[in-house]
Amino acid sequence: MKRLSPPAVLILAAACIFLIDAAIVLAPRTLADPATSATPATSSSAGAVAAASPTGFWFADPTWWPASTENVYIPGPTRPPATPTPEPTPTAKPTPAPTPRDTVWNARTYVKNRVGARGYDCVNAIWTAESKWNPRAGSPTGAYGIPQAYPGSKMAAFGSNWRTSPLTQVKWGLWYINSRYGSACAAYNFWSANGWY
């Protein structure tokens, strides 16, 4: 094989570079202007982009390069709108039954409701004479409270607050009258005849 001289190598290299440069410069023009091409132009996206470029070079058109997909929004599958959860209907809290205040007035009302108006008159006559409806009334013999229970500790069966509670005392007093005499007016008749009951 024959070796080329250095000047011939340089000439050959320069010719190759010239051909490459010509291809780089002339090929886009040929694609951009089909009239200068020896072959008929084919429809291609590169030709369309080159024709749209003001310089005529496909690489000078910024729209030719593919855009980066790094920050591109790609819609996902659409979900149906969520059915709103209905708000819970507030429920009214039951109003607790009022607790009667533990007073002498309420104790009198309790007695009237239990034995009626006539029975109340009989009980009222006894307890007014015995204690004047005073829940702390005591006697020298040891009787205590509105009904003058003897001893007063008997009323503890109806509540541990028997020493101060008018309601507890009259509940025990009505129980005592009904269990011993059968009715409030029968207890009054015995009390009227004997001075005690």
N, CA, C and O of each residue as an XYZ file, in Angstrom:
788
protein
N       0.851     -1.160      0.000
C       0.000      0.000      0.000
C       0.901      1.229      0.000
O       1.888      1.315      0.732
N       0.520      2.169     -0.849
C       1.349      3.363     -0.999
C       0.972      4.389      0.043
O      -0.205      4.675      0.261
N       1.992      4.942      0.686
C       1.763      5.971      1.698
C       1.655      7.308      1.009
O       2.366      7.605      0.049
N       0.723      8.123      1.539
C       0.554      9.480      1.012
C       1.544     10.402      1.687
O       1.913     10.229      2.849
N       1.944     11.357      0.937
C       2.860     12.343      1.520
C       2.064     13.264      2.440
O       0.847     13.397      2.309
N       2.768     13.889      3.364
C       2.042     14.783      4.300
C       1.277     15.878      3.586
O       0.159     16.156      4.020
N       1.758     16.533      2.535
C       0.918     17.555      1.893
C      -0.331     16.947      1.293
O      -1.380     17.592      1.285
N      -0.252     15.728      0.791
C      -1.430     15.095      0.199
C      -2.450     14.778      1.276
O      -3.653     14.899      1.046
N      -1.980     14.371      2.457
C      -2.893     14.075      3.576
C      -3.613     15.355      3.982
O      -4.812     15.348      4.257
N      -2.857     16.459      4.014
C      -3.473     17.720      4.401
C      -4.519     18.148      3.373
O      -5.579     18.662      3.731
N      -4.216     17.936      2.116
C      -5.179     18.316      1.077
C      -6.411     17.446      1.166
O      -7.531     17.941      1.036
N      -6.223     16.151      1.386
C      -7.354     15.234      1.509
C      -8.195     15.584      2.725
O      -9.423     15.549      2.652
N      -7.551     15.926      3.856
C      -8.287     16.296      5.064
C      -9.056     17.586      4.844
O     -10.192     17.722      5.298
N      -8.428     18.549      4.138
C      -9.114     19.816      3.873
C     -10.304     19.586      2.972
O     -11.333     20.242      3.137
N     -10.194     18.671      2.020
C     -11.310     18.377      1.123
C     -12.455     17.748      1.890
O     -13.621     18.058      1.643
N     -12.123     16.858      2.831
C     -13.178     16.212      3.649
C     -13.889     17.243      4.504
O     -15.113     17.225      4.629
N     -13.104     18.152      5.096
C     -13.710     19.187      5.947
C     -14.595     20.091      5.104
O     -15.672     20.503      5.534
N     -14.115     20.400      3.867
C     -14.911     21.250      2.982
C     -16.223     20.568      2.626
O     -17.267     21.221      2.603
N     -16.194     19.283      2.352
C     -17.415     18.552      2.007
C     -18.389     18.495      3.193
O     -19.602     18.619      3.027
N     -17.828     18.305      4.383
C     -18.692     18.245      5.580
C     -19.341     19.602      5.815
O     -20.532     19.693      6.110
N     -18.520     20.678      5.678
C     -19.080     22.025      5.858
C     -20.151     22.304      4.805
O     -21.182     22.901      5.114
N     -19.916     21.883      3.581
C     -20.901     22.110      2.521
C     -22.190     21.371      2.825
O     -23.285     21.884      2.591
N     -22.052     20.160      3.347
C     -23.247     19.382      3.684
C     -24.025     20.066      4.804
O     -25.255     20.108      4.776
N     -23.288     20.614      5.811
C     -23.957     21.274      6.933
C     -24.662     22.534      6.463
O     -25.768     22.838      6.911
N     -24.013     23.279      5.549
C     -24.595     24.544      5.100
C     -25.648     24.320      4.040
O     -26.697     24.963      4.094
N     -25.424     23.436      3.075
C     -26.318     23.298      1.933
C     -27.501     22.364      2.193
O     -28.568     22.549      1.606
N     -27.334     21.392      3.037
C     -28.439     20.447      3.265
C     -29.672     21.135      3.835
O     -30.773     20.865      3.355
N     -29.552     22.015      4.839
C     -30.781     22.684      5.328
C     -31.417     23.558      4.271
O     -32.643     23.657      4.211
N     -30.596     24.209      3.419
C     -31.165     25.049      2.370
C     -31.922     24.187      1.363
O     -32.976     24.580      0.863
N     -31.393     23.049      1.081
C     -32.060     22.152      0.152
C     -33.386     21.691      0.734
O     -34.386     21.596      0.023
N     -33.388     21.406      2.031
C     -34.642     20.998      2.673
C     -35.616     22.157      2.757
O     -36.824     21.955      2.635
N     -35.114     23.370      2.964
C     -35.995     24.519      3.109
C     -36.549     24.976      1.765
O     -37.673     25.473      1.703
N     -35.790     24.820      0.699
C     -36.229     25.310     -0.605
C     -36.271     24.136     -1.561
O     -35.244     23.784     -2.141
N     -37.426     23.521     -1.742
C     -37.496     22.326     -2.593
C     -37.149     22.626     -4.044
O     -36.783     21.716     -4.787
N     -37.257     23.881     -4.461
C     -36.963     24.197     -5.874
C     -35.492     23.986     -6.187
O     -35.152     23.679     -7.330
N     -34.611     24.140     -5.211
C     -33.189     23.964     -5.462
C     -32.775     22.511     -5.374
O     -31.642     22.156     -5.699
N     -33.691     21.677     -4.936
C     -33.353     20.268     -4.760
C     -33.511     19.548     -6.083
O     -34.406     19.858     -6.869
N     -32.635     18.583     -6.324
C     -32.720     17.803     -7.550
C     -33.839     16.788     -7.454
O     -34.388     16.378     -8.477
N     -34.191     16.370     -6.239
C     -35.255     15.383     -6.061
C     -36.490     16.102     -5.550
O     -36.372     17.124     -4.874
N     -37.665     15.592     -5.857
C     -38.883     16.251     -5.370
C     -38.933     16.188     -3.851
O     -38.513     15.210     -3.233
N     -39.456     17.255     -3.271
C     -39.522     17.339     -1.800
C     -40.598     16.424     -1.286
O     -41.667     16.283     -1.880
N     -40.292     15.804     -0.169
C     -41.279     14.950      0.490
C     -41.839     15.709      1.660
O     -41.186     16.592      2.216
N     -43.042     15.367      2.027
C     -43.672     16.033      3.174
C     -43.046     15.489      4.435
O     -43.130     14.294      4.720
N     -42.419     16.370      5.186
C     -41.823     15.947      6.459
C     -41.946     17.070      7.447
O     -42.056     18.239      7.077
N     -41.927     16.709      8.700
C     -42.032     17.724      9.747
C     -40.772     18.566      9.797
O     -40.841     19.745     10.147
N     -39.609     17.993      9.454
C     -38.369     18.770      9.465
C     -38.435     19.858      8.413
O     -38.013     20.987      8.667
N     -38.970     19.535      7.205
C     -39.092     20.535      6.160
C     -40.053     21.629      6.559
O     -39.820     22.801      6.263
N     -41.141     21.257      7.234
C     -42.119     22.259      7.655
C     -41.506     23.181      8.678
O     -41.748     24.387      8.654
N     -40.713     22.628      9.582
C     -40.081     23.450     10.608
C     -39.047     24.352      9.979
O     -38.943     25.526     10.335
N     -38.250     23.798      9.010
C     -37.215     24.601      8.369
C     -37.853     25.724      7.565
O     -37.320     26.833      7.528
N     -39.000     25.454      6.912
C     -39.670     26.494      6.129
C     -40.171     27.594      7.034
O     -40.233     28.757      6.636
N     -40.532     27.227      8.258
C     -41.050     28.236      9.176
C     -39.931     29.045      9.797
O     -40.180     30.121     10.341
N     -38.689     28.549      9.728
C     -37.573     29.245     10.356
C     -37.172     30.449      9.529
O     -37.037     30.319      8.313
N     -36.971     31.637     10.139
C     -36.592     32.819      9.360
C     -35.191     32.710      8.788
O     -34.887     33.360      7.787
N     -34.341     31.916      9.387
C     -32.971     31.793      8.869
C     -32.864     30.723      7.817
O     -31.893     30.685      7.061
N     -33.860     29.842      7.756
C     -33.799     28.745      6.802
C     -33.088     27.535      7.344
O     -33.065     26.505      6.670
N     -32.499     27.600      8.539
C     -31.803     26.448      9.128
C     -32.710     25.795     10.153
O     -33.307     26.461     10.999
N     -32.797     24.512     10.061
C     -33.708     23.806     11.004
C     -33.217     23.909     12.433
O     -34.030     23.919     13.357
N     -31.898     23.986     12.646
C     -31.391     24.043     14.024
C     -31.477     25.445     14.606
O     -31.239     25.622     15.801
N     -31.818     26.475     13.775
C     -31.958     27.836     14.284
C     -33.368     28.098     14.795
O     -33.599     29.112     15.453
N     -34.316     27.210     14.511
C     -35.708     27.390     14.951
C     -35.861     26.854     16.371
O     -35.698     25.655     16.595
N     -36.178     27.743     17.357
C     -36.279     27.254     18.738
C     -37.436     26.300     18.944
O     -37.431     25.529     19.904
N     -38.437     26.331     18.060
C     -39.574     25.430     18.246
C     -39.272     24.026     17.776
O     -40.045     23.101     18.027
N     -38.128     23.858     17.082
C     -37.834     22.522     16.585
C     -37.434     21.591     17.701
O     -37.774     20.408     17.688
N     -36.695     22.136     18.690
C     -36.188     21.275     19.757
C     -37.340     20.813     20.628
O     -38.238     21.597     20.936
N     -37.326     19.574     21.022
C     -38.427     19.084     21.885
C     -38.361     19.778     23.247
O     -37.283     19.971     23.809
N     -39.511     20.141     23.755
C     -39.575     20.810     25.059
C     -39.278     19.815     26.170
O     -39.516     18.615     26.036
N     -38.759     20.337     27.260
C     -38.493     19.493     28.424
C     -39.814     19.089     29.060
O     -40.727     19.908     29.169
N     -39.921     17.867     29.469
C     -41.149     17.377     30.118
C     -41.008     17.332     31.619
O     -41.811     16.709     32.315
N     -39.967     18.005     32.121
C     -39.716     17.930     33.570
C     -40.849     18.567     34.363
O     -41.300     17.995     35.356
N     -41.319     19.748     33.941
C     -42.356     20.461     34.689
C     -43.677     20.511     33.928
O     -44.508     21.385     34.176
N     -43.867     19.589     33.020
C     -45.088     19.580     32.237
C     -46.180     18.858     33.013
O     -45.953     17.774     33.550
N     -47.380     19.464     33.073
C     -48.520     18.828     33.747
C     -49.124     17.787     32.834
O     -49.552     18.099     31.723
N     -49.160     16.572     33.288
C     -49.778     15.493     32.531
C     -51.028     15.088     33.312
O     -50.922     14.512     34.394
N     -52.196     15.383     32.778
C     -53.413     15.090     33.548
C     -53.576     13.596     33.753
O     -53.349     12.794     32.848
N     -53.971     13.247     34.954
C     -54.230     11.853     35.275
C     -55.695     11.532     35.026
O     -56.446     12.367     34.521
N     -56.091     10.332     35.379
C     -57.502      9.987     35.184
C     -58.378     10.856     36.090
O     -58.068     11.075     37.261
N     -59.465     11.337     35.523
C     -60.350     12.200     36.299
C     -61.188     11.351     37.240
O     -61.709     10.300     36.867
N     -61.302     11.833     38.463
C     -62.121     11.132     39.447
C     -63.495     11.794     39.509
O     -63.614     13.004     39.321
N     -64.515     11.009     39.771
C     -65.829     11.640     39.907
C     -65.834     12.499     41.171
O     -65.116     12.196     42.124
N     -66.626     13.554     41.187
C     -66.653     14.398     42.389
C     -67.114     13.597     43.595
O     -68.044     12.794     43.523
N     -66.435     13.843     44.697
C     -66.770     13.122     45.920
C     -68.156     13.535     46.394
O     -68.521     14.710     46.362
N     -68.911     12.545     46.832
C     -70.225     12.829     47.374
C     -70.044     13.448     48.748
O     -69.434     12.835     49.624
N     -70.562     14.652     48.951
C     -70.358     15.278     50.264
C     -71.066     14.498     51.356
O     -72.198     14.042     51.198
N     -70.365     14.363     52.458
C     -70.953     13.664     53.597
C     -71.959     14.596     54.254
O     -71.616     15.728     54.596
N     -73.187     14.144     54.436
C     -74.170     15.033     55.058
C     -73.781     15.325     56.504
O     -73.287     14.461     57.228
N     -74.019     16.552     56.887
C     -73.697     16.926     58.263
C     -74.648     16.191     59.206
O     -75.834     16.039     58.914
N     -74.116     15.740     60.335
C     -74.999     15.034     61.256
C     -76.048     15.979     61.827
O     -75.770     17.138     62.136
N     -77.246     15.457     61.955
C     -78.318     16.250     62.529
C     -78.140     16.291     64.036
O     -78.058     15.249     64.685
N     -78.081     17.488     64.590
C     -77.892     17.536     66.042
C     -79.117     16.977     66.756
O     -80.259     17.275     66.407
N     -78.847     16.176     67.742
C     -79.939     15.604     68.518
C     -80.068     16.385     69.820
O     -79.083     16.707     70.485
N     -81.287     16.668     70.147
C     -81.537     17.430     71.368
C     -81.295     16.538     72.574
O     -81.758     15.399     72.634
N     -80.572     17.075     73.517
C     -80.338     16.325     74.737
C     -81.609     16.369     75.583
O     -82.252     17.412     75.705
N     -81.957     15.228     76.161
C     -83.169     15.247     76.975
C     -82.985     16.162     78.183
O     -81.941     16.175     78.836
N     -84.028     16.914     78.447
C     -83.993     17.812     79.594
C     -84.233     16.980     80.846
O     -85.259     16.310     80.962
N     -83.295     17.020     81.777
C     -83.502     16.213     82.980
C     -84.693     16.734     83.775
O     -84.985     17.930     83.796
N     -85.362     15.801     84.419
C     -86.492     16.193     85.259
C     -85.979     17.079     86.386
O     -84.971     16.771     87.021
N     -86.672     18.166     86.624
C     -86.177     19.057     87.675
C     -86.230     18.375     89.040
O     -87.216     17.737     89.409
N     -85.159     18.533     89.752
C     -85.103     17.985     91.101
C     -85.701     19.018     92.046
O     -85.224     20.151     92.115
N     -86.738     18.632     92.770
C     -87.341     19.628     93.661
C     -86.362     20.057     94.742
O     -85.631     19.237     95.298
N     -86.358     21.331     95.025
C     -85.503     21.820     96.097
C     -86.028     21.290     97.415
O     -87.234     21.191     97.645
N     -85.096     20.959     98.252
C     -85.447     20.354     99.542
C     -85.802     21.447    100.543
O     -85.009     21.810    101.412
N     -87.030     21.963    100.389
C     -87.502     23.025    101.276
C     -88.786     22.576    101.963
O     -89.414     21.603    101.545
N     -89.171     23.284    103.011
C     -90.418     22.978    103.715
C     -91.604     23.193    102.788
O     -92.565     22.424    102.810
N     -91.535     24.242    101.971
C     -92.627     24.499    101.026
C     -92.827     23.307    100.088
O     -93.952     22.851     99.886
N     -91.743     22.814     99.525
C     -91.845     21.658     98.625
C     -92.267     20.407     99.386
O     -92.943     19.545     98.825
N     -91.878     20.296    100.656
C     -92.321     19.147    101.465
C     -93.833     19.212    101.676
O     -94.504     18.182    101.621
N     -94.370     20.390    101.912
C     -95.821     20.543    102.057
C     -96.534     20.168    100.756
O     -97.559     19.486    100.772
N     -95.971     20.629     99.618
C     -96.553     20.311     98.313
C     -96.527     18.808     98.068
O     -97.481     18.243     97.534
N     -95.434     18.167     98.460
C     -95.323     16.709     98.301
C     -96.423     16.007     99.096
O     -97.061     15.088     98.584
N     -96.652     16.427    100.338
C     -97.681     15.803    101.183
C     -99.057     15.994    100.557
O     -99.852     15.057    100.507
N     -99.342     17.211    100.077
C    -100.659     17.491     99.471
C    -100.884     16.628     98.234
O    -101.992     16.142     98.005
N     -99.825     16.435     97.432
C     -99.957     15.601     96.232
C    -100.157     14.132     96.580
O    -100.784     13.395     95.819
N     -99.634     13.702     97.713
C     -99.742     12.278     98.087
C    -101.076     11.941     98.759
O    -101.633     10.869     98.518
N    -101.591     12.842     99.595
C    -102.793     12.484    100.380
C    -104.015     13.317    100.023
O    -105.087     13.101    100.588
N    -103.878     14.264     99.098
C    -105.030     15.086     98.718
C    -105.242     16.238     99.694
O    -104.549     16.353    100.705
N    -106.219     17.091     99.368
C    -106.459     18.302    100.168
C    -106.977     17.967    101.562
O    -106.519     18.557    102.541
N    -107.921     17.035    101.677
C    -108.478     16.680    102.998
C    -107.428     15.998    103.854
O    -107.289     16.315    105.035
N    -106.688     15.066    103.272
C    -105.623     14.389    104.015
C    -104.539     15.368    104.449
O    -103.979     15.253    105.539
N    -104.251     16.342    103.572
C    -103.245     17.344    103.930
C    -103.690     18.145    105.161
O    -102.882     18.428    106.045
N    -104.976     18.507    105.213
C    -105.474     19.264    106.367
C    -105.272     18.483    107.664
O    -104.925     19.061    108.694
N    -105.494     17.151    107.610
C    -105.307     16.321    108.809
C    -103.842     16.261    109.220
O    -103.506     16.424    110.393
N    -102.965     16.021    108.231
C    -101.526     15.941    108.518
C    -101.008     17.298    108.975
O    -100.198     17.372    109.899
N    -101.466     18.372    108.337
C    -101.015     19.707    108.680
C    -101.355     20.049    110.132
O    -100.555     20.666    110.835
N    -102.543     19.644    110.572
C    -102.937     19.919    111.965
C    -101.994     19.209    112.937
O    -101.587     19.795    113.940
N    -101.642     17.945    112.648
C    -100.753     17.184    113.544
C     -99.358     17.809    113.562
O     -98.824     18.112    114.629
N     -98.772     18.001    112.384
C     -97.362     18.423    112.315
C     -97.182     19.896    112.691
O     -96.106     20.294    113.138
N     -98.220     20.697    112.515
C     -98.106     22.082    112.971
C     -98.057     22.114    114.499
O     -97.282     22.869    115.086
N     -98.899     21.279    115.146
C     -98.900     21.233    116.612
C     -97.629     20.575    117.153
O     -97.101     21.000    118.181
N     -97.134     19.539    116.467
C     -95.978     18.791    116.973
C     -94.655     19.543    116.764
O     -93.827     19.586    117.674
N     -94.441     20.146    115.558
C     -93.116     20.716    115.253
C     -93.151     22.056    114.543
O     -92.107     22.659    114.299
N     -94.372     22.536    114.204
C     -94.502     23.765    113.399
C     -93.748     23.631    112.067
O     -93.233     24.618    111.542
N     -93.687     22.418    111.530
C     -93.024     22.085    110.265
C     -91.540     22.463    110.292
O     -90.975     22.816    109.257
N     -90.921     22.393    111.438
C     -89.493     22.695    111.569
C     -88.709     21.386    111.461
O     -88.868     20.507    112.308
N     -87.860     21.240    110.427
C     -87.137     19.980    110.275
C     -86.099     19.735    111.369
O     -85.587     18.621    111.477
N     -85.778     20.728    112.172
C     -84.783     20.550    113.242
C     -85.434     20.572    114.631
O     -84.745     20.681    115.645
N     -86.724     20.471    114.665
C     -87.420     20.506    115.964
C     -87.114     19.245    116.749
O     -87.135     18.139    116.208
N     -86.834     19.422    118.008
C     -86.582     18.281    118.890
C     -87.425     18.403    120.143
O     -87.906     19.485    120.481
N     -87.600     17.278    120.829
C     -88.373     17.288    122.075
C     -87.514     16.727    123.191
O     -86.529     16.038    122.921
N     -87.865     17.007    124.442
C     -87.087     16.457    125.559
C     -87.098     14.930    125.601
O     -86.192     14.314    126.161
N     -88.115     14.329    125.013
C     -88.198     12.864    125.036
C     -87.338     12.218    123.950
O     -87.121     11.007    123.974
N     -86.843     13.021    122.992
C     -85.982     12.476    121.946
C     -86.627     12.413    120.583
O     -85.996     11.943    119.636
N     -87.892     12.879    120.440
C     -88.541     12.923    119.127
C     -87.870     14.021    118.296
O     -87.337     14.990    118.838
N     -87.907     13.849    116.968
C     -87.131     14.779    116.133
C     -87.814     14.999    114.799
O     -88.449     14.101    114.246
N     -87.666     16.227    114.289
C     -88.066     16.571    112.931
C     -89.529     16.949    112.796
O     -90.257     17.064    113.782
N     -89.941     17.140    111.548
C     -91.315     17.562    111.248
C     -92.331     16.555    111.788
O     -93.292     16.973    112.433
N     -92.163     15.231    111.553
C     -93.168     14.295    112.064
C     -92.926     13.872    113.516
O     -93.704     13.101    114.077
N     -91.833     14.384    114.129
C     -91.455     14.032    115.504
C     -91.291     12.520    115.661
O     -91.935     11.878    116.490
N     -90.400     11.985    114.828
C     -90.073     10.555    114.898
C     -89.342     10.287    116.196
O     -88.505     11.078    116.631
N     -89.676      9.127    116.828
C     -89.019      8.794    118.092
C     -88.429      7.383    117.988
O     -89.184      6.417    117.884
N     -87.129      7.246    118.013
C     -86.117      8.307    117.902
C     -86.015      8.793    116.458
O     -86.500      8.137    115.536
N     -85.388      9.933    116.274
C     -85.276     10.541    114.948
C     -84.505      9.692    113.951
O     -84.704      9.824    112.744
N     -83.633      8.830    114.434
C     -82.811      8.003    113.540
C     -83.639      7.015    112.731
O     -83.139      6.450    111.759
N     -84.909      6.790    113.115
C     -85.777      5.906    112.306
C     -85.903      6.432    110.872
O     -86.062      5.656    109.930
N     -85.828      7.771    110.719
C     -86.019      8.370    109.388
C     -84.848      8.094    108.458
O     -84.941      8.364    107.260
N     -83.744      7.561    108.984
C     -82.586      7.248    108.143
C     -82.917      6.206    107.090
O     -82.203      6.089    106.094
N     -84.000      5.437    107.294
C     -84.419      4.445    106.287
C     -84.842      5.126    104.988
O     -84.867      4.480    103.941
N     -85.173      6.411    105.032
C     -85.616      7.134    103.845
C     -84.560      8.100    103.315
O     -84.793      8.775    102.312
N     -83.405      8.175    103.973
C     -82.336      9.027    103.472
C     -81.344      9.358    104.562
O     -81.710      9.566    105.719
N     -80.079      9.406    104.174
C     -79.032      9.703    105.155
C     -79.056     11.170    105.579
O     -78.395     11.550    106.545
N     -79.813     11.988    104.861
C     -79.910     13.416    105.196
C     -81.122     13.699    106.089
O     -81.634     14.819    106.083
N     -81.581     12.729    106.839
C     -82.807     12.838    107.617
C     -82.760     13.954    108.663
O     -83.809     14.463    109.058
N     -81.588     14.337    109.111
C     -81.499     15.380    110.139
C     -81.899     16.761    109.615
O     -82.386     17.593    110.381
N     -81.695     17.015    108.305
C     -81.920     18.365    107.765
C     -82.899     18.406    106.597
O     -83.282     19.500    106.182
N     -83.316     17.286    106.053
C     -84.116     17.267    104.828
C     -85.612     17.211    105.133
O     -86.093     16.204    105.652
N     -86.358     18.277    104.818
C     -87.814     18.228    104.998
C     -88.468     17.134    104.166
O     -89.395     16.473    104.634
N     -87.983     16.929    102.904
C     -88.597     15.900    102.048
C     -88.401     14.499    102.630
O     -89.333     13.696    102.648
N     -87.193     14.210    103.103
C     -86.943     12.889    103.688
C     -87.824     12.688    104.918
O     -88.365     11.600    105.117
N     -87.971     13.711    105.735
C     -88.763     13.589    106.967
C     -90.243     13.376    106.681
O     -90.874     12.540    107.328
N     -90.819     14.118    105.716
C     -92.249     13.933    105.440
C     -92.512     12.614    104.725
O     -93.584     12.033    104.893
N     -91.558     12.127    103.928
C     -91.737     10.803    103.306
C     -91.827      9.739    104.384
O     -92.680      8.854    104.324
N     -90.935      9.827    105.382
C     -91.007      8.857    106.478
C     -92.304      9.055    107.272
O     -92.950      8.086    107.670
N     -92.675     10.320    107.498
C     -93.894     10.594    108.271
C     -95.136     10.041    107.599
O     -95.991      9.468    108.274
N     -95.261     10.197    106.280
C     -96.420      9.641    105.570
C     -96.403      8.119    105.598
O     -97.450      7.485    105.729
N     -95.225      7.539    105.476
C     -95.140      6.075    105.557
C     -95.594      5.600    106.936
O     -96.336      4.623    107.043
N     -95.156      6.280    107.979
C     -95.526      5.901    109.348
C     -97.043      6.009    109.552
O     -97.658      5.095    110.103
N     -97.644      7.112    109.116
C     -99.087      7.327    109.283
C     -99.870      6.252    108.543
O    -100.799      5.673    109.104
N     -99.508      5.975    107.286
C    -100.254      4.989    106.485
C    -100.075      3.577    107.018
O    -101.021      2.789    107.022
N     -98.864      3.253    107.470
C     -98.640      1.887    107.956
C     -99.280      1.659    109.336
O     -99.679      0.535    109.641
N     -99.385      2.697    110.174
C     -99.931      2.527    111.527
C    -101.433      2.798    111.599
O    -102.153      2.105    112.318
N    -101.916      3.815    110.850
C    -103.326      4.219    110.978
C    -104.129      4.002    109.693
O    -105.359      4.005    109.741
N    -103.487      3.819    108.583
C    -104.199      3.551    107.338
C    -104.505      4.798    106.532
O    -104.617      4.717    105.309
N    -104.644      5.950    107.174
C    -104.907      7.195    106.444
C    -104.509      8.372    107.318
O    -104.329      8.240    108.528
N    -104.377      9.524    106.676
C    -103.951     10.733    107.384
C    -105.019     11.177    108.381
O    -104.684     11.609    109.484
N    -106.300     11.080    108.013
C    -107.352     11.552    108.908
C    -107.582     10.584    110.062
O    -107.999     11.009    111.139
N    -107.320      9.290    109.862
C    -107.405      8.338    110.972
C    -106.312      8.642    111.987
O    -106.542      8.529    113.191
N    -105.123      9.028    111.520
C    -104.035      9.418    112.423
C    -104.419     10.686    113.175
O    -104.103     10.826    114.356
N    -105.108     11.624    112.490
C    -105.532     12.865    113.145
C    -106.550     12.570    114.251
O    -106.488     13.165    115.327
N    -107.480     11.656    113.987
C    -108.491     11.306    114.990
C    -107.828     10.702    116.218
O    -108.214     11.027    117.341
N    -106.848      9.836    116.038
C    -106.140      9.238    117.168
C    -105.361     10.319    117.922
O    -105.363     10.348    119.152
N    -104.700     11.198    117.183
C    -103.925     12.256    117.822
C    -104.829     13.204    118.622
O    -104.467     13.640    119.715
N    -106.017     13.519    118.064
C    -106.939     14.406    118.754
C    -107.411     13.791    120.083
O    -107.589     14.494    121.077
N    -107.604     12.483    120.076
C    -108.107     11.806    121.284
C    -107.001     11.582    122.309
O    -107.286     11.572    123.507
N    -105.742     11.403    121.883
C    -104.689     10.995    122.797
C    -103.566     12.035    122.991
O    -102.805     11.957    123.955
N    -103.473     12.981    122.091
C    -102.426     13.979    122.195
C    -101.077     13.493    121.676
O    -100.082     14.208    121.788
N    -101.032     12.359    121.144
C     -99.835     11.815    120.488
C    -100.302     10.857    119.392
O    -101.483     10.514    119.332
N     -99.431     10.446    118.570
C     -99.792      9.502    117.503
C     -98.659      8.548    117.210
O     -98.788      7.685    116.341
